[in-house]
PDB file of C-alpha atoms in Angstrom:
ATOM      1  CA  MET A1030     101.164  93.702 136.894  1.00  0.00           C
ATOM      2  CA  ASP A1031     100.291  93.745 133.191  1.00  0.00           C
ATOM      3  CA  LEU A1032     101.872  96.479 131.114  1.00  0.00           C
ATOM      4  CA  ASP A1033      99.092  98.664 129.709  1.00  0.00           C
ATOM      5  CA  PRO A1034     100.403 102.004 128.327  1.00  0.00           C
ATOM      6  CA  VAL A1035      97.147 102.800 126.520  1.00  0.00           C
ATOM      7  CA  GLY A1036      95.182 102.295 129.715  1.00  0.00           C
ATOM      8  CA  ILE A1037      97.553 104.629 131.566  1.00  0.00           C
ATOM      9  CA  ILE A1038      97.079 107.357 128.953  1.00  0.00           C
ATOM     10  CA  MET A1039      93.296 106.978 129.118  1.00  0.00           C
ATOM     11  CA  ALA A1040      93.320 107.361 132.889  1.00  0.00           C
ATOM     12  CA  TRP A1041      95.178 110.645 132.381  1.00  0.00           C
ATOM     13  CA  LEU A1042      92.873 111.820 129.582  1.00  0.00           C
ATOM     14  CA  ARG A1043      89.710 111.403 131.635  1.00  0.00           C
ATOM     15  CA  ASN A1044      90.850 114.321 133.761  1.00  0.00           C
ATOM     16  CA  TYR A1045      90.824 116.694 130.772  1.00  0.00           C
ATOM     17  CA  GLY A1046      87.521 115.869 129.099  1.00  0.00           C
ATOM     18  CA  LEU A1047      86.936 116.552 125.418  1.00  0.00           C
ATOM     19  CA  ALA A1048      89.894 118.952 125.270  1.00  0.00           C
ATOM     20  CA  GLY A1049      92.125 116.014 126.153  1.00  0.00           C
ATOM     21  CA  LEU A1050      90.642 113.919 123.351  1.00  0.00           C
ATOM     22  CA  PHE A1051      91.208 116.729 120.864  1.00  0.00           C
ATOM     23  CA  ALA A1052      94.797 117.226 122.053  1.00  0.00           C
ATOM     24  CA  VAL A1053      95.772 113.547 121.940  1.00  0.00           C
ATOM     25  CA  ALA A1054      94.280 113.116 118.450  1.00  0.00           C
ATOM     26  CA  LEU A1055      96.224 116.174 117.297  1.00  0.00           C
ATOM     27  CA  ALA A1056      99.468 114.996 118.920  1.00  0.00           C
ATOM     28  CA  GLU A1057      99.174 111.522 117.376  1.00  0.00           C
ATOM     29  CA  ARG A1058      99.646 113.097 113.934  1.00  0.00           C
ATOM     30  CA  PHE A1059     103.066 114.422 114.952  1.00  0.00           C
ATOM     31  CA  LEU A1060     104.248 111.946 117.614  1.00  0.00           C
ATOM     32  CA  PRO A1061     102.572 108.572 117.008  1.00  0.00           C
ATOM     33  CA  LEU A1062     104.049 106.944 120.106  1.00  0.00           C
ATOM     34  CA  ILE A1063     100.770 105.137 120.724  1.00  0.00           C
ATOM     35  CA  PRO A1064      98.979 103.937 117.554  1.00  0.00           C
ATOM     36  CA  SER A1065      95.731 105.759 116.862  1.00  0.00           C
ATOM     37  CA  TYR A1066      93.672 102.577 116.694  1.00  0.00           C
ATOM     38  CA  GLY A1067      94.687 101.731 120.266  1.00  0.00           C
ATOM     39  CA  LEU A1068      93.770 105.171 121.560  1.00  0.00           C
ATOM     40  CA  LEU A1069      90.471 105.203 119.674  1.00  0.00           C
ATOM     41  CA  LEU A1070      89.560 101.754 120.926  1.00  0.00           C
ATOM     42  CA  ALA A1071      90.287 102.892 124.478  1.00  0.00           C
ATOM     43  CA  ILE A1072      88.229 106.053 123.953  1.00  0.00           C
ATOM     44  CA  GLY A1073      85.325 103.902 122.763  1.00  0.00           C
ATOM     45  CA  ILE A1074      85.592 101.793 125.905  1.00  0.00           C
ATOM     46  CA  SER A1075      85.504 104.978 128.002  1.00  0.00           C
ATOM     47  CA  VAL A1076      82.426 106.094 126.046  1.00  0.00           C
ATOM     48  CA  GLY A1077      80.759 102.806 126.974  1.00  0.00           C
ATOM     49  CA  ASP A1078      81.708 103.432 130.607  1.00  0.00           C
ATOM     50  CA  GLY A1079      79.943 106.813 130.490  1.00  0.00           C
ATOM     51  CA  HIS A1080      82.938 109.177 130.430  1.00  0.00           C
ATOM     52  CA  TRP A1081      81.965 110.824 127.105  1.00  0.00           C
ATOM     53  CA  SER A1082      79.133 110.611 124.615  1.00  0.00           C
ATOM     54  CA  LEU A1083      79.723 108.741 121.369  1.00  0.00           C
ATOM     55  CA  SER A1084      79.120 111.780 119.163  1.00  0.00           C
ATOM     56  CA  SER A1085      81.298 114.167 121.183  1.00  0.00           C
ATOM     57  CA  ALA A1086      84.179 111.665 121.289  1.00  0.00           C
ATOM     58  CA  LEU A1087      83.978 111.152 117.529  1.00  0.00           C
ATOM     59  CA  LEU A1088      83.825 114.876 116.752  1.00  0.00           C
ATOM     60  CA  SER A1089      86.625 115.808 119.172  1.00  0.00           C
ATOM     61  CA  THR A1090      89.068 113.166 117.952  1.00  0.00           C
ATOM     62  CA  SER A1091      88.214 113.779 114.287  1.00  0.00           C
ATOM     63  CA  ALA A1092      88.727 117.526 114.681  1.00  0.00           C
ATOM     64  CA  GLY A1093      92.113 117.031 116.340  1.00  0.00           C
ATOM     65  CA  SER A1094      93.274 114.522 113.734  1.00  0.00           C
ATOM     66  CA  LEU A1095      92.077 116.695 110.853  1.00  0.00           C
ATOM     67  CA  LEU A1096      93.836 119.769 112.246  1.00  0.00           C
ATOM     68  CA  GLY A1097      97.084 117.800 112.505  1.00  0.00           C
ATOM     69  CA  CYS A1098      96.620 116.483 108.977  1.00  0.00           C
ATOM     70  CA  ALA A1099      95.998 119.991 107.591  1.00  0.00           C
ATOM     71  CA  ALA A1100      98.949 121.416 109.531  1.00  0.00           C
ATOM     72  CA  TRP A1101     101.262 118.820 107.978  1.00  0.00           C
ATOM     73  CA  PHE A1102      99.847 119.506 104.517  1.00  0.00           C
ATOM     74  CA  TYR A1103     100.379 123.271 104.577  1.00  0.00           C
ATOM     75  CA  SER A1104     103.723 123.076 106.386  1.00  0.00           C
ATOM     76  CA  ILE A1105     105.205 120.639 103.872  1.00  0.00           C
ATOM     77  CA  ARG A1106     103.790 122.543 100.909  1.00  0.00           C
ATOM     78  CA  ALA A1107     105.554 125.666 102.200  1.00  0.00           C
ATOM     79  CA  LEU A1108     108.917 123.865 102.157  1.00  0.00           C
ATOM     80  CA  GLY A1109     109.038 123.489  98.395  1.00  0.00           C
ATOM     81  CA  GLU A1110     109.490 120.307  96.373  1.00  0.00           C
ATOM     82  CA  ALA A1111     113.198 119.572  96.987  1.00  0.00           C
ATOM     83  CA  ARG A1112     113.071 119.889 100.757  1.00  0.00           C
ATOM     84  CA  SER A1113     109.724 118.081 100.876  1.00  0.00           C
ATOM     85  CA  VAL A1114     111.237 115.051  99.134  1.00  0.00           C
ATOM     86  CA  ARG A1115     114.145 114.929 101.592  1.00  0.00           C
ATOM     87  CA  LEU A1116     111.797 115.204 104.566  1.00  0.00           C
ATOM     88  CA  LEU A1117     109.468 112.523 103.208  1.00  0.00           C
ATOM     89  CA  ASN A1118     112.312 110.074 102.548  1.00  0.00           C
ATOM     90  CA  GLY A1119     113.932 110.740 105.920  1.00  0.00           C
ATOM     91  CA  THR A1120     110.679 110.217 107.792  1.00  0.00           C
ATOM     92  CA  GLY A1121     109.926 107.088 105.783  1.00  0.00           C
ATOM     93  CA  ILE A1122     113.246 105.541 106.808  1.00  0.00           C
ATOM     94  CA  LEU A1123     112.303 106.032 110.473  1.00  0.00           C
ATOM     95  CA  PHE A1124     109.185 103.936 109.866  1.00  0.00           C
ATOM     96  CA  GLY A1125     111.012 101.311 107.809  1.00  0.00           C
ATOM     97  CA  LEU A1126     109.648 102.541 104.471  1.00  0.00           C
ATOM     98  CA  PRO A1127     112.348 102.776 101.758  1.00  0.00           C
ATOM     99  CA  PRO A1128     112.337 105.696  99.281  1.00  0.00           C
ATOM    100  CA  ALA A1129     111.473 103.355  96.370  1.00  0.00           C
ATOM    101  CA  ARG A1130     108.261 102.257  98.058  1.00  0.00           C
ATOM    102  CA  LEU A1131     107.365 105.831  98.951  1.00  0.00           C
ATOM    103  CA  ALA A1132     107.914 106.804  95.316  1.00  0.00           C
ATOM    104  CA  ARG A1133     105.478 104.108  94.149  1.00  0.00           C
ATOM    105  CA  TRP A1134     102.861 105.227  96.652  1.00  0.00           C
ATOM    106  CA  ALA A1135     103.348 108.840  95.629  1.00  0.00           C
ATOM    107  CA  SER A1136     102.828 107.919  91.983  1.00  0.00           C
ATOM    108  CA  SER A1137      99.546 106.203  92.829  1.00  0.00           C
ATOM    109  CA  PHE A1138      98.506 109.220  94.868  1.00  0.00           C
ATOM    110  CA  ARG A1139      99.137 111.525  91.923  1.00  0.00           C
ATOM    111  CA  GLN A1140      96.950 109.455  89.585  1.00  0.00           C
ATOM    112  CA  ASN A1141      93.839 109.446  91.761  1.00  0.00           C
ATOM    113  CA  GLN A1142      94.091 112.096  94.453  1.00  0.00           C
ATOM    114  CA  THR A1143      90.594 112.071  95.933  1.00  0.00           C
ATOM    115  CA  ALA A1144      90.149 108.302  96.184  1.00  0.00           C
ATOM    116  CA  VAL A1145      93.659 107.775  97.542  1.00  0.00           C
ATOM    117  CA  SER A1146      93.339 110.652 100.032  1.00  0.00           C
ATOM    118  CA  PHE A1147      90.280 108.914 101.458  1.00  0.00           C
ATOM    119  CA  THR A1148      91.622 105.359 101.354  1.00  0.00           C
ATOM    120  CA  ILE A1149      95.042 106.199 102.766  1.00  0.00           C
ATOM    121  CA  GLN A1150      93.401 107.384 105.997  1.00  0.00           C
ATOM    122  CA  LEU A1151      92.310 103.777 106.591  1.00  0.00           C
ATOM    123  CA  VAL A1152      95.806 102.247 106.436  1.00  0.00           C
ATOM    124  CA  PRO A1153      97.923 102.120 109.633  1.00  0.00           C
ATOM    125  CA  THR A1154     101.208 104.100 109.496  1.00  0.00           C
ATOM    126  CA  LEU A1155     100.692 105.058 105.852  1.00  0.00           C
ATOM    127  CA  ARG A1156      97.864 107.415 106.879  1.00  0.00           C
ATOM    128  CA  LEU A1157     100.464 109.620 108.587  1.00  0.00           C
ATOM    129  CA  PHE A1158     102.171 110.243 105.222  1.00  0.00           C
ATOM    130  CA  ALA A1159      99.004 111.357 103.404  1.00  0.00           C
ATOM    131  CA  PRO A1160      99.616 115.109 103.922  1.00  0.00           C
ATOM    132  CA  ALA A1161     103.194 114.751 102.657  1.00  0.00           C
ATOM    133  CA  PHE A1162     102.070 113.006  99.476  1.00  0.00           C
ATOM    134  CA  ALA A1163      99.343 115.558  98.844  1.00  0.00           C
ATOM    135  CA  ALA A1164     101.579 118.574  99.459  1.00  0.00           C
ATOM    136  CA  LEU A1165     104.521 117.157  97.529  1.00  0.00           C
ATOM    137  CA  PHE A1166     102.500 116.704  94.353  1.00  0.00           C
ATOM    138  CA  GLN A1167     100.565 119.979  94.618  1.00  0.00           C
ATOM    139  CA  SER A1168      97.184 118.376  95.195  1.00  0.00           C
ATOM    140  CA  SER A1169      94.070 120.499  95.459  1.00  0.00           C
ATOM    141  CA  ALA A1170      93.833 121.548  99.102  1.00  0.00           C
ATOM    142  CA  SER A1171      90.027 121.479  99.135  1.00  0.00           C
ATOM    143  CA  ARG A1172      89.850 117.982  97.607  1.00  0.00           C
ATOM    144  CA  PHE A1173      92.500 116.629  99.950  1.00  0.00           C
ATOM    145  CA  ILE A1174      90.882 118.092 103.080  1.00  0.00           C
ATOM    146  CA  ALA A1175      87.386 116.917 102.099  1.00  0.00           C
ATOM    147  CA  ALA A1176      88.515 113.365 101.303  1.00  0.00           C
ATOM    148  CA  SER A1177      90.711 113.210 104.406  1.00  0.00           C
ATOM    149  CA  THR A1178      87.829 114.373 106.604  1.00  0.00           C
ATOM    150  CA  ALA A1179      85.672 111.504 105.377  1.00  0.00           C
ATOM    151  CA  GLY A1180      88.496 108.987 105.845  1.00  0.00           C
ATOM    152  CA  ILE A1181      89.387 110.249 109.328  1.00  0.00           C
ATOM    153  CA  MET A1182      85.782 110.134 110.528  1.00  0.00           C
ATOM    154  CA  LEU A1183      85.374 106.591 109.213  1.00  0.00           C
ATOM    155  CA  TRP A1184      88.637 105.434 110.839  1.00  0.00           C
ATOM    156  CA  ASN A1185      87.885 107.117 114.153  1.00  0.00           C
ATOM    157  CA  GLY A1186      84.257 106.063 114.159  1.00  0.00           C
ATOM    158  CA  LEU A1187      85.142 102.429 113.428  1.00  0.00           C
ATOM    159  CA  PHE A1188      87.452 101.987 116.412  1.00  0.00           C
ATOM    160  CA  ILE A1189      85.465 104.146 118.807  1.00  0.00           C
ATOM    161  CA  CYS A1190      82.350 102.115 118.000  1.00  0.00           C
ATOM    162  CA  ILE A1191      84.254  98.833 118.423  1.00  0.00           C
ATOM    163  CA  GLY A1192      85.480  99.989 121.839  1.00  0.00           C
ATOM    164  CA  HIS A1193      81.984 101.126 122.743  1.00  0.00           C
ATOM    165  CA  ALA A1194      80.531  97.728 121.778  1.00  0.00           C
ATOM    166  CA  VAL A1195      83.240  95.938 123.770  1.00  0.00           C
ATOM    167  CA  ALA A1196      82.377  97.937 126.894  1.00  0.00           C
ATOM    168  CA  LEU A1197      78.623  97.415 126.487  1.00  0.00           C
ATOM    169  CA  HIS A1198      78.986  93.650 126.067  1.00  0.00           C
ATOM    170  CA  ALA A1199      81.164  93.324 129.161  1.00  0.00           C
ATOM    171  CA  ILE A1200      84.151  91.900 127.293  1.00  0.00           C
ATOM    172  CA  ASP A1201      87.330  91.875 129.398  1.00  0.00           C
ATOM    173  CA  THR A1202      88.932  95.336 129.142  1.00  0.00           C
ATOM    174  CA  THR A1203      91.452  95.077 131.960  1.00  0.00           C
ATOM    175  CA  ASN A1204      94.316  95.428 129.481  1.00  0.00           C
ATOM    176  CA  ILE A1205      93.361  97.884 126.738  1.00  0.00           C
ATOM    177  CA  THR A1206      96.750  97.595 125.017  1.00  0.00           C
ATOM    178  CA  ALA A1207      96.298  93.849 124.467  1.00  0.00           C
ATOM    179  CA  LEU A1208      92.800  94.505 123.162  1.00  0.00           C
ATOM    180  CA  ALA A1209      94.152  97.145 120.766  1.00  0.00           C
ATOM    181  CA  LEU A1210      96.741  94.714 119.390  1.00  0.00           C
ATOM    182  CA  ALA A1211      94.017  92.136 118.774  1.00  0.00           C
ATOM    183  CA  ALA A1212      91.988  94.778 116.927  1.00  0.00           C
ATOM    184  CA  LEU A1213      95.016  95.660 114.783  1.00  0.00           C
ATOM    185  CA  CYS A1214      95.510  92.008 113.800  1.00  0.00           C
ATOM    186  CA  ALA A1215      91.872  91.800 112.760  1.00  0.00           C
ATOM    187  CA  LEU A1216      92.149  95.053 110.800  1.00  0.00           C
ATOM    188  CA  LEU A1217      95.272  93.914 108.957  1.00  0.00           C
ATOM    189  CA  CYS A1218      93.609  90.623 108.037  1.00  0.00           C
ATOM    190  CA  VAL A1219      90.603  92.465 106.610  1.00  0.00           C
ATOM    191  CA  GLU A1220      92.807  94.887 104.662  1.00  0.00           C
ATOM    192  CA  MET A1221      94.893  92.010 103.244  1.00  0.00           C
ATOM    193  CA  ILE A1222      91.732  90.267 102.061  1.00  0.00           C
ATOM    194  CA  LEU A1223      90.406  93.457 100.481  1.00  0.00           C
ATOM    195  CA  TYR A1224      93.775  94.104  98.824  1.00  0.00           C
ATOM    196  CA  TRP A1225      93.843  90.553  97.427  1.00  0.00           C
ATOM    197  CA  LEU A1226      90.295  90.888  96.112  1.00  0.00           C
ATOM    198  CA  ALA A1227      91.086  94.258  94.520  1.00  0.00           C
ATOM    199  CA  ARG A1228      94.136  92.815  92.749  1.00  0.00           C
ATOM    200  CA  ARG A1229      92.081  89.891  91.480  1.00  0.00           C
ATOM    201  CA  VAL A1230      89.369  92.185  90.138  1.00  0.00           C
ATOM    202  CA  LEU A1231      91.844  94.590  88.522  1.00  0.00           C
ATOM    203  CA  GLY A1232      93.864  91.739  87.067  1.00  0.00           C
ATOM    204  CA  LYS A1233      90.769  90.150  85.558  1.00  0.00           C
ATOM    205  CA  ARG A1234      89.616  93.490  84.176  1.00  0.00           C
ATOM    206  CA  GLN A1235      93.034  94.138  82.613  1.00  0.00           C
ATOM    207  CA  ALA A1236      93.029  90.649  81.084  1.00  0.00           C
ATOM    208  CA  ASP A1237      89.593  91.268  79.590  1.00  0.00           C
ATOM    209  CA  LEU A1238      90.803  94.531  78.034  1.00  0.00           C
ATOM    210  CA  THR A1239      93.999  93.015  76.594  1.00  0.00           C
ATOM    211  CA  PRO A1240      93.510  91.918  72.966  1.00  0.00           C
ATOM    212  CA  ASP A1241      94.080  88.269  72.194  1.00  0.00           C
ATOM    213  CA  CYS A1242      97.167  88.211  69.932  1.00  0.00           C
ATOM    214  CA  GLY A1243      96.436  84.704  68.819  1.00  0.00           C
ATOM    215  CA  SER A1244      93.076  85.595  67.272  1.00  0.00           C
TER     216      SER A1244
END
């Protein structure tokens, strides 16, 4: 028998309707035992099978994820800067992210809060740290929540729609976990290409702005 933990969770969720979707999206922000893209892909497949509507699944999961994101933001802000830094570094170590890398990401977050708050919701693992970055550097709560809402809805909608399309086109969905891993590989490839293109564009722009010393 193939191991399919995501499929097992989905079988359990179907018994709880939209409340189950909300709860699992909320829980994923605190205990990401199953990656969100896998759950969302599975939810999309269930939408295609007629268990939920596309709009209700998107709204329920987005609301749960946003509530978890906001809860992290306000909880960490209440800790104060010193304790927030210790918590951020300790959590980063659990995910294999050294403090130096977290410091670089935090610096980028500080420079462009709105754009980074949106973009960071589209990066696996790193999206879980967005509330910590925002709270640690005293970001505007309204700007962070608004940008995060847009990013969360795009992330959730992308994978739910992919799962929905998979179900409608009768692609093999007997092992949802394997399908989720394939989707992650595709996502990482796309993000690497976009990152490479962005570096090329920024590097060219910086070169154009740098004066020619030999002139």
